[in-house]
Short mmCIF file of C-alpha atoms in Angstrom, two decimals:
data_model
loop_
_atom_site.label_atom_id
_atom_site.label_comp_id
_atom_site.label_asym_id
_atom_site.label_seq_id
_atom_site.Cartn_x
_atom_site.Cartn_y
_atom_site.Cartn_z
CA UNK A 18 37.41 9.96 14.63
CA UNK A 19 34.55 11.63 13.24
CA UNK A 20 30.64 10.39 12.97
CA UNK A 21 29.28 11.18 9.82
CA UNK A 22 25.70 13.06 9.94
CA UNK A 23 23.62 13.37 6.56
CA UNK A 24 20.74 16.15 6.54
CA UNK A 25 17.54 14.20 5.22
CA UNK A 26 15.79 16.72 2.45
CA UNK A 27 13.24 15.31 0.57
CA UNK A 28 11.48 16.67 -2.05
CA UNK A 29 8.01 17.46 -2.21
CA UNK A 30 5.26 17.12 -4.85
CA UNK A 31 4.42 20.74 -6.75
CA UNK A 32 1.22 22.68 -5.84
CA UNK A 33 -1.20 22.65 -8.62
CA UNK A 34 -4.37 24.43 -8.98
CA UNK A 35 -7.50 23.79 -11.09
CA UNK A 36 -8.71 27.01 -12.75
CA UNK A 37 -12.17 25.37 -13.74
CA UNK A 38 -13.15 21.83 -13.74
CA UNK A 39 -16.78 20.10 -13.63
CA UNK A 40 -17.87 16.61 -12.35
CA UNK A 41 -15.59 13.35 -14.32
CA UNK A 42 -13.18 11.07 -13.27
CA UNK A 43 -10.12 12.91 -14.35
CA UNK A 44 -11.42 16.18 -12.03
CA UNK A 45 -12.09 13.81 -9.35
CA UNK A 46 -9.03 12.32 -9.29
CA UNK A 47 -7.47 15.77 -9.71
CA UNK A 48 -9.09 16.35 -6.12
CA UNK A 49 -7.88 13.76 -4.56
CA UNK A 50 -4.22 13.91 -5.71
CA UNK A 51 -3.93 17.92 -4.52
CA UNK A 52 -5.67 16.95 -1.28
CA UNK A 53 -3.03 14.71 -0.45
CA UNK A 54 -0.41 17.10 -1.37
CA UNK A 55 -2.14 19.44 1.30
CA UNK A 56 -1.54 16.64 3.86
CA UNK A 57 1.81 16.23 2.89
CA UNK A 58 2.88 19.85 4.23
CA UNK A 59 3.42 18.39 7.53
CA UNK A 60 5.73 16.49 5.73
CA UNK A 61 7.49 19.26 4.23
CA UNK A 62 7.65 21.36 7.80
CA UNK A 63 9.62 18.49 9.29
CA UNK A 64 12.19 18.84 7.24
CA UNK A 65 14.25 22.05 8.63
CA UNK A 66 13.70 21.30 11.98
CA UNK A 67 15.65 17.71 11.68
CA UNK A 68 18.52 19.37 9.98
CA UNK A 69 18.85 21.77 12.91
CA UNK A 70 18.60 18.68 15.54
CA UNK A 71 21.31 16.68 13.26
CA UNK A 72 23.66 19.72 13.22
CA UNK A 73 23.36 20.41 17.42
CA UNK A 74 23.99 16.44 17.91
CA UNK A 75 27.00 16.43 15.94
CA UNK A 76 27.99 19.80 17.73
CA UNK A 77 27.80 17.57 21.06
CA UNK A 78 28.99 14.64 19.74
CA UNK A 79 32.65 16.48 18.42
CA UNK A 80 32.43 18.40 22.21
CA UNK A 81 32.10 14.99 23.44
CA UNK A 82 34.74 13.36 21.89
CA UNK A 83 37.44 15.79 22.81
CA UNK A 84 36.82 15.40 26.26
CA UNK A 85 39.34 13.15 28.48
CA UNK A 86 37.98 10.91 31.03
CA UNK A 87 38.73 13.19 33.29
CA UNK A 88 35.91 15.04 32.49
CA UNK A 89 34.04 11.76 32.74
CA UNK A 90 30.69 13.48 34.18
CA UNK A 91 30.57 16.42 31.07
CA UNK A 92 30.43 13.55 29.12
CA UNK A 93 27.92 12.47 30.72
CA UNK A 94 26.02 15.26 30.73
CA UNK A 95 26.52 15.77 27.36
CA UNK A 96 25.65 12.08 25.70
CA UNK A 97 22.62 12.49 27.80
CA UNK A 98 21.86 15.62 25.82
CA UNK A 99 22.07 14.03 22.79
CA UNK A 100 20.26 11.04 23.33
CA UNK A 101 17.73 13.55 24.01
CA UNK A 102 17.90 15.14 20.49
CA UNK A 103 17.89 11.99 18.94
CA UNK A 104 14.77 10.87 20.77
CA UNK A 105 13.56 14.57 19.23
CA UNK A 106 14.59 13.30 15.76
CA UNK A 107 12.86 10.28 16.31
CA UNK A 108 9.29 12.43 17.23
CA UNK A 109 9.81 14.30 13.79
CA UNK A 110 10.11 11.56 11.99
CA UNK A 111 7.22 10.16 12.91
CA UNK A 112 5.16 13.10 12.26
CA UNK A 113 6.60 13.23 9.20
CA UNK A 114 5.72 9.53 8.15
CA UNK A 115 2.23 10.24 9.50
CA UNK A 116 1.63 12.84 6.81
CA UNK A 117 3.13 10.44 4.26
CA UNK A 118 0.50 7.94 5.25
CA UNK A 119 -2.45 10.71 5.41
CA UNK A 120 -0.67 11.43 2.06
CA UNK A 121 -1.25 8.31 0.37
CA UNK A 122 -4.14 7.03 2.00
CA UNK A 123 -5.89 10.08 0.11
CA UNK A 124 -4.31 9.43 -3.22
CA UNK A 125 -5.85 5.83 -2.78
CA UNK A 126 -9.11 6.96 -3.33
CA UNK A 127 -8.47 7.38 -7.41
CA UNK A 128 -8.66 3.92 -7.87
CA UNK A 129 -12.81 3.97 -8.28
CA UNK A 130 -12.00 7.11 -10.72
CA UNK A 131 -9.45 5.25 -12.78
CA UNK A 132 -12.11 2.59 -13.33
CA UNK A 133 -14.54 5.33 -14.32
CA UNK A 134 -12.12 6.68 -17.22
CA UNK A 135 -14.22 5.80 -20.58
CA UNK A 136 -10.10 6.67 -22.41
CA UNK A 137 -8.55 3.40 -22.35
CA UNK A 138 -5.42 5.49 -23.06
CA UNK A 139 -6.18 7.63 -20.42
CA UNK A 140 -7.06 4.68 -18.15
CA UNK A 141 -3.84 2.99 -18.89
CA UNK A 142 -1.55 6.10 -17.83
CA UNK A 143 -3.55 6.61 -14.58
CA UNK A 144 -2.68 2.99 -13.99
CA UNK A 145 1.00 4.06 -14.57
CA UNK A 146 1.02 7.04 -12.48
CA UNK A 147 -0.92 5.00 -9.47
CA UNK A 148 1.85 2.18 -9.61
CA UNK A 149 4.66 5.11 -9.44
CA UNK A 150 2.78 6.87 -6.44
CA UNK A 151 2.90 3.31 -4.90
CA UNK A 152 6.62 2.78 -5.56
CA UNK A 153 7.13 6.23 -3.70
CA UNK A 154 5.26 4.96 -0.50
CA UNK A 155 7.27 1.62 -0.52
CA UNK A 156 10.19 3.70 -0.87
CA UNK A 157 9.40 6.05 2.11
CA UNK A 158 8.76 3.09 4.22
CA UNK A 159 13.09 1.85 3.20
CA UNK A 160 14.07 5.51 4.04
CA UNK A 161 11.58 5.51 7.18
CA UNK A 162 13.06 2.36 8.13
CA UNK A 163 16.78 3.13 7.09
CA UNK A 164 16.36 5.68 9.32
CA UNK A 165 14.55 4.47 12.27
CA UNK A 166 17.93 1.74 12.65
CA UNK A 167 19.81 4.84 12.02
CA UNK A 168 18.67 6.54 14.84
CA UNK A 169 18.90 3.54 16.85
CA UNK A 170 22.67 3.50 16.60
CA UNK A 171 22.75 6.41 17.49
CA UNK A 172 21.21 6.25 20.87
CA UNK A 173 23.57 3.36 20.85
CA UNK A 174 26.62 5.62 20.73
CA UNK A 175 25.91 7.88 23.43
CA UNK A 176 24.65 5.54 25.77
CA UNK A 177 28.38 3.61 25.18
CA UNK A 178 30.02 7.42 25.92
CA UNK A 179 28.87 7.05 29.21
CA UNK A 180 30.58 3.72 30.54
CA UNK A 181 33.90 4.64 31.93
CA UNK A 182 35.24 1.07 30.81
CA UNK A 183 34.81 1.90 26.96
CA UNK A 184 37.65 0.79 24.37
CA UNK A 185 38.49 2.93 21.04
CA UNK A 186 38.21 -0.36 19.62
CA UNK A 187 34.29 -0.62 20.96
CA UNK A 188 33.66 3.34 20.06
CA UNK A 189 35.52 2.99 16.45
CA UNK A 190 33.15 -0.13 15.69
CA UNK A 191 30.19 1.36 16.78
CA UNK A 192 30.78 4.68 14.88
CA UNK A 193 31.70 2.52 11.82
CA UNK A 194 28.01 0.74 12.27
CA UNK A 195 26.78 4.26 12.22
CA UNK A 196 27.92 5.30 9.31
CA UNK A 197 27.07 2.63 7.07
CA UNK A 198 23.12 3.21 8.76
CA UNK A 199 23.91 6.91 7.53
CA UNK A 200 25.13 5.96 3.95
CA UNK A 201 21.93 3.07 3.95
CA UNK A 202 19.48 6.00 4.43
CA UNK A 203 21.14 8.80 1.61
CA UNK A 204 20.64 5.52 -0.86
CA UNK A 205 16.91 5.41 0.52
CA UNK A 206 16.53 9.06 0.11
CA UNK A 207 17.76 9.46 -3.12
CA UNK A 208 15.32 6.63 -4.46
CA UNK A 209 12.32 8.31 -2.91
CA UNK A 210 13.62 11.60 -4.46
CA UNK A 211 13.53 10.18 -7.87
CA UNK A 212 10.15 8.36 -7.27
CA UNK A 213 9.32 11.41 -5.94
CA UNK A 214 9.83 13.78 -9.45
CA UNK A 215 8.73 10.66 -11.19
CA UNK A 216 5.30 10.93 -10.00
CA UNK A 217 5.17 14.68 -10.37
CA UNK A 218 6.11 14.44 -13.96
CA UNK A 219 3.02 11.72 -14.31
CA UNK A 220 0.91 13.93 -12.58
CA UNK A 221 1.45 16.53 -14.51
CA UNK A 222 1.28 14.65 -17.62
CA UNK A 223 -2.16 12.97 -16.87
CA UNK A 224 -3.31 16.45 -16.02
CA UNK A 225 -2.26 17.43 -19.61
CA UNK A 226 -3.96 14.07 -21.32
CA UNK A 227 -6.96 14.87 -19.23
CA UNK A 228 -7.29 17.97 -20.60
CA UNK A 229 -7.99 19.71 -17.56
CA UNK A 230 -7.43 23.10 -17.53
CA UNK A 231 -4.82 23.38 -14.54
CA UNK A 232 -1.75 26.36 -13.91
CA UNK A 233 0.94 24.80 -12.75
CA UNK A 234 3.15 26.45 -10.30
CA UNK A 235 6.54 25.02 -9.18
#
C-alpha cells in the first residue's frame, strides 16, 4: 500500500516596477495591484517549507507501515510524529491563506479607480482583469478548502495507526479516501495556477493599454 502525497506549488504573480508615473487612475491602480503582490510573499515563502513537511510525513508514514504489530509502540511513536507535521502543515497553510486575503483585500481597492477611468475601453478591460483577480480568490478558497479536508484525513490516518484492533480493510479505505482528497486538491491547484497566469497576463496588458511606463521583470 502506498499513500499518495502531492507537493502544493503555486505560482505567484510577477514583480513589476513603475519607472515614472504621476497622479490618475491607471497609476493608482498600478499601486495597489504591486502592493498586494508585496503581501503575497508570505505566500510565496510557504511554499518550500510544506514540501519539506509533505516529504518527512510520507518518510514516517512508509517507516510506519512496514512495521509489524509487534512494534506496536514505534508505531505509535511514529503516527504521533506525524500527526504533528500535519498539524505543522495545517499552520502554513494558514499563513499562507492569510497573505492571499491581505493579497486581495488590497487589490480591492481599484474598484473607485476603475470608476475614475475617463477610457471606456480602458474601463471595460479593468473590469475584465478585476473579475479574473476575483476568480483567482474563489479559486484559492477550493484549493484552501480541498486542502484543509485533505489534511483532515490525514490526521485521520495516523490516529487509526495507533489502535491495535485496525483491519487492512479499515487502513486500505481510509488511504483510498486520502487519495482522492489528494487528487481533489492538484485539480484545485491547477485551476488557481491558470487563474493565476491569467491575471498576470491582464495585468500586464492593462499596464500596456494604460500606457504606463512600467519594466517588467519575470
Amino acid at each position: 500500500m502506498k499513500l499518495k502525497h502531492f507537493g502544493l506549488i503555486l505560482s505567484m504573480t510577477m514583480v513589476m516596477f513603475l519607472a515614472a508615473c504621476g497622479n490618475n487612475p491607471a497609476e493608482n491602480m498600478y499601486t495597489h495591484m504591486e502592493k498586494a503582490v508585496v503581501l503575497e510573499e508570505v505566500f510565496e515563502q510557504q511554499q518550500e517549507p510544506l514540501i519539506v513537511a509533505e516529504k518527512k510525513e510520507h518518510e514516517l508514514y512508509e517507516q510506519i507501515i512496514k512495521l509489524g504489530m509487534s512494534e506496536y509502540e514505534e508505531i505509535v511513536d511514529l503516527s504521533q510524529q506525524a500527526i504533528a507535521i500535519v498539524q505543522e502543515r495545517k499552520q502554513l497553510m494558514d499563513k499562507e491563506k492569510m497573505s492571499i486575503e491581505a493579497g486581495y483585500e488590497e487589490f480591492l481597492n481599484i474598484e473607485p479607480e476603475i470608476e475614475e477611468l475617463k477610457d471606456e475601453e480602458l474601463k471595460n478591460f479593468a473590469l475584465q482583469l478585476k473579475e479574473t483577480m476575483t476568480n483567482r480568490h474563489e479559486s484559492y478558497q477550493v484549493l484552501y478548502d480541498e486542502y484543509d479536508m485533505a489534511l483532515s484525513l490525514d490526521e485521520e490516518l495516523y490516529t487509526m495507526l495507533q489502535q491495535e484492533d485496525l483491519t487492512i480493510d479499515e487502513l486500505q479505505e481510509k488511504i483510498d479516501e486520502i487519495n482522492e482528497a489528494y487528487e481533489r486538491v492538484m485539480e484545485a491547484k491547477d485551476v488557481f495556477n491558470e487563474l493565476t497566469e491569467a491575471y498576470n497576463e491582464k495585468k500586464k496588458e492593462f499596464y500596456t493599454i494604460a500606457e504606463l511606463d512600467i519594466t517588467f521583470v519575470d
